[in-house]
Coordinates of C-alpha atoms in Angstrom, one line a residue:
X52 CA -49.5 21.4 48.7
X53 CA -50.6 17.8 48.5
X54 CA -53.2 18.0 51.3
X55 CA -55.9 15.2 51.3
X56 CA -59.5 16.1 50.7
X57 CA -62.1 15.5 53.5
X58 CA -64.7 13.7 51.5
X59 CA -67.6 14.6 53.9
X60 CA -67.0 18.3 53.1
X61 CA -67.7 18.0 49.4
X62 CA -71.2 19.0 48.3
X63 CA -72.0 17.5 44.9
X64 CA -75.2 19.5 44.4
X65 CA -73.3 22.8 45.0
X66 CA -70.5 21.7 42.7
X67 CA -73.1 20.9 39.9
X68 CA -74.6 24.3 40.3
X69 CA -71.2 25.9 40.1
X70 CA -70.5 24.0 37.0
X71 CA -73.7 25.2 35.3
X72 CA -72.8 28.7 36.3
X73 CA -69.5 28.3 34.5
X74 CA -71.1 27.0 31.4
X75 CA -73.6 29.9 31.3
X76 CA -71.0 32.6 31.9
X77 CA -68.0 31.3 29.7
X78 CA -68.4 29.4 26.5
X79 CA -65.8 27.0 25.3
X80 CA -63.9 28.8 22.4
X81 CA -64.7 27.9 18.9
X82 CA -63.9 29.4 15.5
X83 CA -67.3 30.5 14.1
X84 CA -66.0 30.7 10.5
X85 CA -63.0 28.4 10.3
X86 CA -61.1 28.1 7.0
X87 CA -62.4 25.1 5.0
X88 CA -61.0 22.4 2.8
X89 CA -63.3 21.3 0.0
X90 CA -63.4 17.8 -1.6
X91 CA -65.1 17.2 -5.0
X92 CA -66.2 13.7 -5.7
X93 CA -67.9 12.6 -9.0
X94 CA -68.4 9.1 -7.8
X95 CA -65.8 7.1 -9.7
X96 CA -65.1 4.2 -7.3
X97 CA -62.3 1.7 -7.2
X98 CA -62.9 -1.6 -5.4
X99 CA -59.9 -3.6 -4.2
X100 CA -59.8 -7.2 -2.9
X101 CA -60.5 -10.8 -4.0
X102 CA -62.7 -11.3 -7.1
X103 CA -65.6 -12.7 -5.1
X104 CA -65.6 -10.0 -2.4
X105 CA -65.3 -7.1 -4.9
X106 CA -68.0 -8.5 -7.2
X107 CA -70.3 -8.9 -4.2
X108 CA -69.6 -5.3 -3.1
X109 CA -70.1 -4.1 -6.6
X110 CA -73.4 -5.8 -6.9
X111 CA -74.5 -4.2 -3.6
X112 CA -73.4 -0.8 -4.8
X113 CA -75.0 -1.0 -8.3
X114 CA -77.9 1.4 -8.7
X115 CA -76.8 3.7 -5.9
X116 CA -75.8 6.6 -8.1
X117 CA -72.1 6.1 -8.3
X118 CA -70.6 7.3 -11.6
X119 CA -68.5 4.1 -12.2
X120 CA -67.4 1.0 -10.4
X121 CA -63.9 -0.4 -11.2
X122 CA -62.9 -3.8 -9.8
X123 CA -59.3 -4.6 -9.1
X124 CA -58.6 -8.2 -7.9
X125 CA -55.6 -7.9 -5.6
X126 CA -56.0 -11.1 -3.5
X127 CA -57.1 -14.7 -4.1
X128 CA -60.7 -15.8 -3.2
X129 CA -61.2 -17.4 0.2
X130 CA -61.1 -21.2 0.2
X131 CA -64.5 -21.5 2.0
X132 CA -67.2 -20.4 -0.3
X133 CA -70.4 -18.8 1.3
X134 CA -73.3 -21.1 0.4
X135 CA -75.4 -18.0 -0.3
X136 CA -73.0 -16.9 -3.0
X137 CA -73.6 -18.2 -6.5
X138 CA -70.5 -17.3 -8.5
X139 CA -72.2 -17.6 -11.9
X140 CA -75.0 -15.3 -10.9
X141 CA -72.4 -12.9 -9.3
X142 CA -70.4 -12.9 -12.5
X143 CA -73.5 -12.2 -14.7
X144 CA -74.6 -9.3 -12.4
X145 CA -71.2 -7.6 -12.6
X146 CA -69.8 -8.6 -16.0
X147 CA -70.4 -5.2 -17.5
X148 CA -68.1 -3.5 -15.0
X149 CA -64.5 -2.7 -15.7
X150 CA -62.2 -5.3 -14.1
X151 CA -58.5 -5.8 -13.7
X152 CA -56.8 -8.8 -12.1
X153 CA -53.3 -8.2 -10.6
X154 CA -50.7 -10.9 -10.0
X155 CA -49.2 -11.1 -6.6
X156 CA -46.1 -9.4 -7.8
X157 CA -48.2 -6.6 -9.4
X158 CA -50.2 -6.2 -6.2
X159 CA -47.0 -5.6 -4.2
X160 CA -46.1 -2.8 -6.7
X161 CA -49.5 -1.2 -6.4
X162 CA -49.1 2.3 -4.8
X163 CA -52.1 4.4 -3.7
X164 CA -52.2 7.9 -2.4
X165 CA -54.5 10.9 -2.4
X166 CA -57.9 11.7 -0.9
X167 CA -61.6 11.9 -1.6
X168 CA -62.0 13.1 -5.2
X169 CA -58.3 12.6 -6.1
X170 CA -56.9 9.1 -5.5
X171 CA -53.9 8.0 -7.5
X172 CA -53.5 4.3 -8.1
X173 CA -50.2 3.5 -9.7
X174 CA -48.3 0.3 -10.7
X175 CA -44.7 1.1 -10.0
X176 CA -42.9 -0.7 -12.8
X177 CA -39.9 0.6 -14.7
X178 CA -42.5 3.0 -16.2
X179 CA -45.2 3.8 -13.7
X180 CA -48.7 3.0 -14.9
X181 CA -51.6 5.3 -14.0
X182 CA -54.4 2.8 -13.5
X183 CA -57.2 5.3 -13.5
X184 CA -56.1 6.6 -16.9
X185 CA -55.6 3.1 -18.2
X186 CA -58.9 1.7 -17.0
X187 CA -61.5 4.5 -17.1
X188 CA -59.7 7.3 -19.0
X189 CA -59.5 9.6 -15.9
X190 CA -56.4 10.9 -14.0
X191 CA -57.7 9.8 -10.6
X192 CA -60.4 7.8 -8.8
X193 CA -62.8 9.6 -6.5
X194 CA -63.1 7.0 -3.8
X195 CA -61.8 3.6 -2.9
X196 CA -63.3 0.6 -1.1
X197 CA -60.6 -1.8 0.2
X198 CA -61.7 -5.3 1.1
X199 CA -58.3 -6.8 1.6
X200 CA -57.3 -8.4 4.9
X201 CA -54.3 -6.1 4.8
X202 CA -55.3 -2.7 3.3
X203 CA -53.3 -1.6 0.3
X204 CA -52.9 1.9 1.9
X205 CA -51.5 1.1 5.3
X206 CA -52.2 4.2 7.3
X207 CA -53.6 4.3 10.8
X208 CA -56.1 7.0 9.8
X209 CA -57.0 6.4 6.1
X210 CA -57.7 9.6 4.1
X211 CA -61.3 10.7 3.5
X212 CA -62.8 8.6 0.8
X213 CA -60.7 5.5 1.5
X214 CA -63.0 3.0 3.2
X215 CA -61.7 -0.3 4.6
X216 CA -64.2 -3.1 5.1
X217 CA -64.0 -6.6 6.5
X218 CA -66.4 -8.3 4.1
X219 CA -67.0 -11.1 6.6
X220 CA -68.6 -8.7 9.1
X221 CA -72.1 -8.5 7.6
X222 CA -73.5 -5.7 9.8
X223 CA -70.4 -3.6 9.5
X224 CA -70.2 -4.0 5.8
X225 CA -73.8 -3.0 5.3
X226 CA -73.3 0.3 7.1
X227 CA -70.0 0.9 5.4
X228 CA -71.5 0.4 1.9
X229 CA -74.3 2.9 2.7
X230 CA -71.8 5.5 3.8
X231 CA -69.5 4.7 0.8
X232 CA -72.3 5.3 -1.7
X233 CA -73.0 8.7 -0.2
X234 CA -69.4 9.9 -0.9
X235 CA -70.4 11.8 -4.1
X236 CA -70.7 15.5 -4.4
X237 CA -69.0 18.4 -2.6
X238 CA -67.8 18.1 1.0
X239 CA -66.3 20.7 3.3
X240 CA -64.3 20.2 6.5
X241 CA -62.3 22.6 8.7
X242 CA -58.7 23.4 8.0
X243 CA -57.6 22.3 11.4
X244 CA -54.2 23.8 11.7
X245 CA -52.1 26.8 11.0
X246 CA -48.3 26.8 10.6
X247 CA -45.7 29.5 11.5
X248 CA -42.5 28.5 9.7
X249 CA -40.5 31.2 11.5
X250 CA -41.0 29.2 14.8
X251 CA -40.3 25.8 13.3
X252 CA -37.2 23.9 14.7
X253 CA -37.3 21.3 12.0
X254 CA -34.3 22.4 9.8
X255 CA -31.6 25.0 9.5
X256 CA -28.5 25.3 7.3
X257 CA -29.2 22.0 5.7
X258 CA -29.4 20.2 9.1
X259 CA -32.6 18.4 10.3
X260 CA -33.6 19.0 13.9
X261 CA -37.0 18.5 15.5
X262 CA -39.3 15.8 13.9
X263 CA -41.9 15.5 16.7
X264 CA -44.9 16.4 14.5
X265 CA -43.8 13.9 11.9
X266 CA -43.5 11.2 14.5
X267 CA -47.0 11.5 16.0
X268 CA -49.3 12.1 13.0
X269 CA -51.5 9.0 12.6
X270 CA -52.8 10.2 9.2
X271 CA -49.4 10.7 7.7
X272 CA -50.5 14.2 6.7
X273 CA -47.2 15.8 7.6
X274 CA -44.1 15.6 5.5
X275 CA -40.6 17.0 5.4
X276 CA -40.0 18.8 2.1
X277 CA -36.4 19.2 1.0
X278 CA -35.7 22.5 -0.6
X279 CA -32.5 23.5 -2.3
X280 CA -30.9 24.1 1.1
X281 CA -33.5 23.9 3.8
X282 CA -36.1 21.3 4.7
X283 CA -39.5 22.5 5.7
X284 CA -42.6 21.0 7.3
X285 CA -45.7 20.8 5.1
X286 CA -49.2 19.6 6.2
X287 CA -51.6 18.3 3.6
X288 CA -54.9 19.8 4.6
X289 CA -56.8 17.2 2.6
X290 CA -55.2 14.4 4.6
X291 CA -55.2 16.1 8.0
X292 CA -58.1 14.8 10.2
X293 CA -57.8 17.1 13.2
X294 CA -56.2 14.7 15.6
X295 CA -54.2 17.6 16.9
X296 CA -51.2 15.6 18.3
X297 CA -48.8 17.6 16.1
X298 CA -49.8 20.8 17.8
X299 CA -49.3 19.4 21.2
X300 CA -46.0 17.8 20.3
X301 CA -44.6 21.0 18.7
X302 CA -42.5 22.6 21.4
X303 CA -42.3 26.1 19.8
X304 CA -45.9 26.6 18.7
X305 CA -45.0 26.5 15.0
X306 CA -48.0 24.3 14.4
X307 CA -51.2 25.4 16.2
X308 CA -54.6 23.9 16.3
X309 CA -57.4 26.2 15.2
X310 CA -60.5 24.6 16.8
X311 CA -59.8 26.4 19.1
X312 CA -56.3 27.8 19.3
X313 CA -54.1 26.6 22.1
X314 CA -53.9 30.0 23.8
X315 CA -57.7 30.4 23.8
X316 CA -58.1 26.9 25.3
X317 CA -55.6 27.7 28.1
X318 CA -57.2 31.0 28.9
X319 CA -60.6 29.4 29.0
X320 CA -59.5 26.7 31.3
X321 CA -58.2 29.2 33.7
X322 CA -61.3 31.4 33.5
X323 CA -63.6 28.3 34.0
X324 CA -61.7 27.4 37.2
X325 CA -61.9 30.9 38.5
X326 CA -65.6 31.1 37.8
X327 CA -66.2 27.7 39.4
X328 CA -64.5 28.8 42.6
X329 CA -66.5 32.1 42.7
X330 CA -69.7 30.1 42.4
X331 CA -68.8 28.1 45.5
X332 CA -67.5 25.0 43.7
X333 CA -65.0 22.7 45.4
X334 CA -62.3 20.3 44.3
X335 CA -62.7 20.8 40.5
X336 CA -61.6 18.0 38.2
X337 CA -60.9 19.0 34.5
X338 CA -61.8 16.2 32.2
X339 CA -60.5 16.3 28.6
X340 CA -63.0 14.5 26.3
X341 CA -63.9 14.5 22.6
X342 CA -67.1 16.0 21.4
X343 CA -68.2 12.5 20.1
X344 CA -67.6 10.9 23.5
X345 CA -69.5 13.6 25.2
X346 CA -72.4 13.2 22.8
X347 CA -72.4 9.5 23.4
X348 CA -72.6 9.9 27.1
X349 CA -75.5 12.3 26.8
X350 CA -77.3 9.9 24.5
X351 CA -77.1 7.3 27.3
X352 CA -78.3 9.8 29.9
X353 CA -74.9 9.8 31.7
X354 CA -74.2 12.9 33.7
X355 CA -70.7 13.3 35.3
X356 CA -70.5 14.2 39.0
X357 CA -70.8 17.8 39.9
X358 CA -67.1 18.4 40.4
X359 CA -66.1 17.2 36.9
X360 CA -65.8 20.0 34.4
X361 CA -65.5 18.8 30.8
X362 CA -63.1 20.4 28.2
X363 CA -64.5 19.2 24.9
X364 CA -62.0 18.6 22.1
X365 CA -62.2 17.6 18.4
X366 CA -59.6 14.9 19.4
X367 CA -57.6 14.2 22.5
X368 CA -54.3 15.0 20.8
X369 CA -55.4 18.7 20.7
X370 CA -54.4 19.1 24.3
X371 CA -51.1 17.8 25.7
X372 CA -49.2 17.9 29.0
X373 CA -48.7 21.7 28.7
X374 CA -52.5 22.2 28.9
X375 CA -53.0 19.6 31.6
X376 CA -50.5 21.2 33.8
X377 CA -52.0 24.6 33.0
X378 CA -55.2 23.4 34.5
X379 CA -53.4 22.2 37.7
X380 CA -51.6 25.5 38.0
X381 CA -54.9 27.4 37.6
X382 CA -56.6 25.5 40.5
X383 CA -57.8 22.1 39.2
X384 CA -57.4 19.3 41.8
X385 CA -56.9 16.7 39.1
X386 CA -56.9 16.3 35.3
X387 CA -58.4 13.3 33.7
X388 CA -58.2 12.3 30.0
X389 CA -61.2 10.3 28.8
X390 CA -60.1 7.7 26.3
X391 CA -62.5 6.5 23.6
X392 CA -62.8 3.4 21.3
X393 CA -60.9 3.0 18.1
X394 CA -58.1 5.4 18.9
X395 CA -55.2 5.2 16.3
X396 CA -52.2 3.5 17.7
X397 CA -50.0 6.6 17.4
X398 CA -52.5 8.7 19.2
X399 CA -52.6 6.2 22.1
X400 CA -48.8 6.1 22.2
X401 CA -48.7 9.9 22.1
X402 CA -51.1 10.3 25.1
X403 CA -49.1 7.7 27.0
X404 CA -46.0 9.7 26.4
X405 CA -47.6 13.0 27.3
X406 CA -48.8 11.5 30.6
X407 CA -45.3 10.2 31.3
X408 CA -43.9 13.7 30.7
X409 CA -46.6 15.3 32.9
X410 CA -45.8 12.8 35.7
X411 CA -42.0 13.4 35.4
X412 CA -42.5 17.2 35.6
X413 CA -44.9 16.9 38.6
X414 CA -42.6 14.6 40.4
X415 CA -39.6 17.0 39.8
X416 CA -41.6 19.9 41.1
X417 CA -42.7 18.1 44.2
X418 CA -46.3 17.2 43.3
X419 CA -48.3 14.0 43.3
X420 CA -48.3 12.3 39.9
X421 CA -51.8 11.0 40.5
X422 CA -53.1 14.5 39.6
X423 CA -53.0 13.5 35.9
X424 CA -54.6 10.2 34.9
X425 CA -56.0 8.5 31.8
X426 CA -59.6 7.2 32.1
X427 CA -60.5 4.0 30.3
X428 CA -63.5 3.8 28.0
X429 CA -66.9 3.6 29.9
X430 CA -65.2 3.7 33.3
X431 CA -67.8 5.8 35.0
X432 CA -66.4 5.1 38.5
X433 CA -63.0 6.6 37.6
X434 CA -64.7 9.5 35.8
X435 CA -66.8 10.5 38.8
X436 CA -64.4 9.7 41.6
X437 CA -63.6 12.5 44.0
X438 CA -60.1 13.8 43.8
X439 CA -57.9 12.6 46.7
X440 CA -56.0 15.9 46.9
X441 CA -57.0 19.5 47.3
X442 CA -56.3 22.0 44.5
X443 CA -52.8 23.5 44.5
X444 CA -54.1 27.0 44.5
X445 CA -57.1 29.3 44.4
X446 CA -55.2 32.2 42.8
X447 CA -56.1 32.9 39.1
X448 CA -53.4 32.2 36.5
X449 CA -52.7 34.8 33.9
X450 CA -50.7 33.9 30.8
X451 CA -50.0 37.2 28.9
X452 CA -47.2 35.9 26.7
X453 CA -48.2 35.0 23.1
X454 CA -45.5 32.3 22.6
X455 CA -46.3 28.7 23.6
X456 CA -43.0 28.0 25.3
X457 CA -43.1 31.3 27.3
X458 CA -46.6 30.6 28.5
X459 CA -45.7 27.1 29.6
X460 CA -42.6 28.3 31.4
X461 CA -44.9 30.6 33.4
X462 CA -47.0 27.5 34.2
X463 CA -43.9 25.6 35.4
X464 CA -42.8 28.5 37.5
X465 CA -46.2 28.6 39.2
X466 CA -46.0 24.9 39.9
X467 CA -42.5 25.3 41.3
X468 CA -43.8 28.0 43.7
X469 CA -46.6 25.7 44.8
X470 CA -44.3 22.7 45.3
X471 CA -40.9 21.6 46.4
X472 CA -38.6 21.3 43.4
X473 CA -35.9 18.7 43.7
X474 CA -33.2 21.1 42.4
X475 CA -31.8 18.3 40.3
X476 CA -31.9 17.4 36.6
X477 CA -34.7 14.8 36.2
X478 CA -34.8 12.2 33.4
X479 CA -37.6 12.7 31.0
X480 CA -39.1 10.4 28.4
X481 CA -37.1 10.1 25.2
X482 CA -37.7 13.0 22.9
X483 CA -39.1 15.4 25.5
X484 CA -38.3 19.1 24.7
X485 CA -36.4 19.8 28.0
X486 CA -32.7 19.9 28.6
X487 CA -29.5 21.9 28.4
X488 CA -26.3 21.8 26.3
X489 CA -22.7 21.2 27.3
X490 CA -20.1 23.4 25.6
X491 CA -16.5 22.3 25.3
X492 CA -14.6 25.5 26.0
X493 CA -11.3 24.1 24.6
X494 CA -13.0 23.4 21.3
X495 CA -15.4 26.3 21.0
X496 CA -14.1 29.3 18.9
X497 CA -17.3 31.4 19.4
X498 CA -18.1 31.3 15.7
X499 CA -21.8 31.5 16.7
X500 CA -23.0 29.1 14.1
X501 CA -25.1 27.6 16.9
X502 CA -26.7 30.9 17.6
X503 CA -27.7 31.5 14.0
X504 CA -29.2 28.0 13.8
X505 CA -31.1 28.0 17.2
X506 CA -34.9 28.4 16.5
X507 CA -35.6 29.9 19.9
X508 CA -33.9 32.5 22.1
X509 CA -32.0 29.8 24.0
X510 CA -28.6 30.6 22.6
X511 CA -27.4 34.2 22.2
X512 CA -24.1 35.9 21.4
X513 CA -22.4 38.2 23.9
X514 CA -23.0 41.4 21.9
X515 CA -19.8 43.5 22.1
X516 CA -18.1 40.9 24.2
X517 CA -17.1 37.5 22.6
X518 CA -19.3 35.1 24.5
X519 CA -22.0 32.5 24.2
X520 CA -24.9 32.5 26.6
X521 CA -27.7 29.9 27.2
X522 CA -31.2 30.0 28.7
X523 CA -32.3 26.4 29.4
X524 CA -36.0 27.3 29.7
X525 CA -36.1 28.1 26.0
X526 CA -34.2 25.1 24.8
X527 CA -36.4 22.5 23.0
X528 CA -33.6 19.9 22.4
X529 CA -33.9 20.1 18.6
X530 CA -30.2 19.4 18.2
X531 CA -29.6 22.0 15.4
X532 CA -26.9 23.7 17.5
X533 CA -25.1 20.4 18.0
X534 CA -25.2 19.6 14.2
X535 CA -24.2 23.2 13.2
X536 CA -21.1 23.4 15.3
X537 CA -18.0 23.0 13.1
X538 CA -15.8 22.2 16.1
X539 CA -18.2 19.5 17.6
X540 CA -18.1 21.5 20.8
X541 CA -21.8 21.1 21.7
X542 CA -23.4 18.1 23.3
X543 CA -27.1 17.9 24.2
X544 CA -28.0 17.2 27.9
X545 CA -31.6 16.0 28.0
X546 CA -33.7 16.2 31.2
X547 CA -35.7 18.7 33.2
X548 CA -33.8 20.9 35.6
X549 CA -36.1 21.4 38.6
X550 CA -34.3 24.6 39.8
X551 CA -34.5 28.3 39.3
X552 CA -31.2 28.1 37.4
X553 CA -33.4 26.9 34.5
X554 CA -34.8 30.4 34.2
X555 CA -31.4 32.1 34.4
X556 CA -29.3 32.9 31.4
X557 CA -25.7 31.9 31.9
X558 CA -22.4 32.2 30.0
X559 CA -21.3 28.9 28.4
X560 CA -18.0 30.2 27.0
X561 CA -16.3 33.6 26.6
X562 CA -12.9 34.8 25.5
X563 CA -11.0 38.0 25.3
X564 CA -11.3 39.8 22.0
X565 CA -8.5 39.7 19.4
X566 CA -7.5 43.3 18.5
X567 CA -6.4 44.3 15.0
X568 CA -2.6 44.6 14.8
X569 CA -3.0 47.9 12.8
X570 CA -5.9 49.9 14.3
X571 CA -6.6 48.0 17.6
X572 CA -10.2 47.3 16.7
X573 CA -11.5 44.1 18.4
X574 CA -12.9 41.9 15.5
X575 CA -12.7 38.2 16.6
X576 CA -11.6 36.0 19.4
X577 CA -8.1 34.7 20.0
X578 CA -9.1 31.1 19.4
X579 CA -10.9 32.0 16.1
X580 CA -7.8 33.8 14.7
X581 CA -5.6 30.9 15.8
X582 CA -7.9 28.3 14.2
X583 CA -8.1 30.3 10.9
X584 CA -4.3 30.7 10.8
X585 CA -3.8 27.0 11.3
X586 CA -6.3 26.1 8.5
X587 CA -5.0 28.6 6.0
X588 CA -1.3 28.1 6.8
X589 CA -0.6 26.4 3.4
X590 CA -2.9 28.7 1.3
X591 CA -0.9 30.6 -1.3
X592 CA -2.9 33.8 -0.8
X593 CA -1.6 34.0 2.8
X594 CA 2.0 32.8 2.0
X595 CA 4.9 34.7 3.6
X596 CA 4.2 38.1 5.1
X597 CA 0.6 37.9 3.9
X598 CA -0.2 35.7 6.8
X599 CA -0.4 38.7 9.1
X600 CA -3.5 39.9 7.3
X601 CA -5.4 37.2 9.3
X602 CA -4.6 39.3 12.4
X603 CA -6.2 42.4 10.8
X604 CA -9.8 43.6 10.9
X605 CA -11.8 43.5 7.7
X606 CA -11.0 47.1 6.9
X607 CA -7.2 46.9 7.5
X608 CA -7.0 43.7 5.6
X609 CA -8.5 45.3 2.4
X610 CA -6.1 48.3 2.8
X611 CA -3.1 46.0 3.0
X612 CA -4.1 44.1 -0.1
X613 CA -4.4 47.4 -2.1
X614 CA -1.0 48.5 -0.8
X615 CA 0.6 45.3 -2.0
X616 CA -1.1 45.6 -5.4
X617 CA 0.2 49.2 -5.8
X618 CA 3.8 48.0 -5.0
X619 CA 3.6 44.9 -7.2
X620 CA 0.6 44.8 -9.6
X621 CA 1.5 41.3 -10.8
X622 CA 1.5 39.9 -7.3
X623 CA -2.2 38.8 -7.5
X624 CA -1.4 36.8 -10.7
X625 CA 1.1 34.6 -8.8
X626 CA -1.6 33.2 -6.4

């Protein structure tokens, strides 16, 4: 299924017409009335940096309608003084403003968090000092302008209202100051995500498992909140900026992007490719691109080649390797991801990892890894290049399952049918949600703590028969089963098994049932009873003949206790 394309047979005009047919017939899904997050800013601004820079910025911002300007000197002045800056004039122009100089030690203790309309600035001494309350009599600042060489709030994507400016860049600072002065009033943005805690593999029984969403968020909007027993994932909607990498990294679908939802994106991609083929299009290439990049190309008059179909995203992280491979399984010849300038480092690393996962899966299933590629900024040649391989299929792809993992398992099954799976376990990038478990039968007592902690249907009990079964296709390698096992009988085996055995449930361990010595009812396994007897051998409650109660079912055990109490009412007082 890796047949080469005959370049002479591709008609670009016909492809362009087919693409326009697709756009007219099927719209890219969007939430018409998404839930919003509202910011309220009264214009109380905090300026951070050296005294000279902050006073210059304050002078430029005076008279622009901001409610107050507070200057906090957190760095020494630069040694080389700009000839155009007269410090005495600068001081006179800003002397009425509230100022506070911090020592180097105090600057290191300065802690800032929050968002537009609600920034907390605190000096973390023995008794934390709220600087907004101390300096301007308010609980918070509304917006912050940071002029330090190293920002006080070191986040890849600063929260809305936190503006970082290099004061030496005159053109950039002029634009930034204009935008900063406009951050006053009421602002709405979409609530980009939705969370289903029932699907989350982050924590169970006090153990912490999957942390993939925490690892990839460049805005630090996701946190693990420790409850009395369990931890839970929380996303701050005011900090979230819609990068979407958390939704793509989440293996269970517990976090889902809303603009649009993952399922709707997948269904639309499949429908687009079907409509493109019906309209006579050839060798379709799906390009994932942000709305901003798409608008920038149009402004320059750039029109992609006819075979390139754009899937517009709020941010590239909103589609990961599951969606890219969905496109290939639905008939795309290639998938290209269009990079853009100023991408956060964690987003770039995430995309690189997702491409590595896609390549590993394609290779394991017998397909050319070149079908998924990253396109560098402004690389029009790579964007428009004809694919070197024909599409894998012309058969529509239907994904009826609502669950993310089940849908992707169907995609992988389609790719396996279209390729030549290796039949072996293939190494995946570190942290990938593919793998199996190894169960030590000598240690396992079939207590099923692993089953109760597994967030997916991967692990199941044997029902009426004492057994533990496992379905690798559903395992997301969260590690909760490994941590929950009291006998340390489970070991994770990362890697993708390119075989139909991945889709088959098998028995990891089973035993004969232990039957109650009184009534004959099966109530546990032989190893469980033996382990309990060993651990309770010295317990006074089970001393002497009472030890045989451990070989009784729950009903017979209670009856035996009552019989003993009737014969000897004081027996319980001796324990």
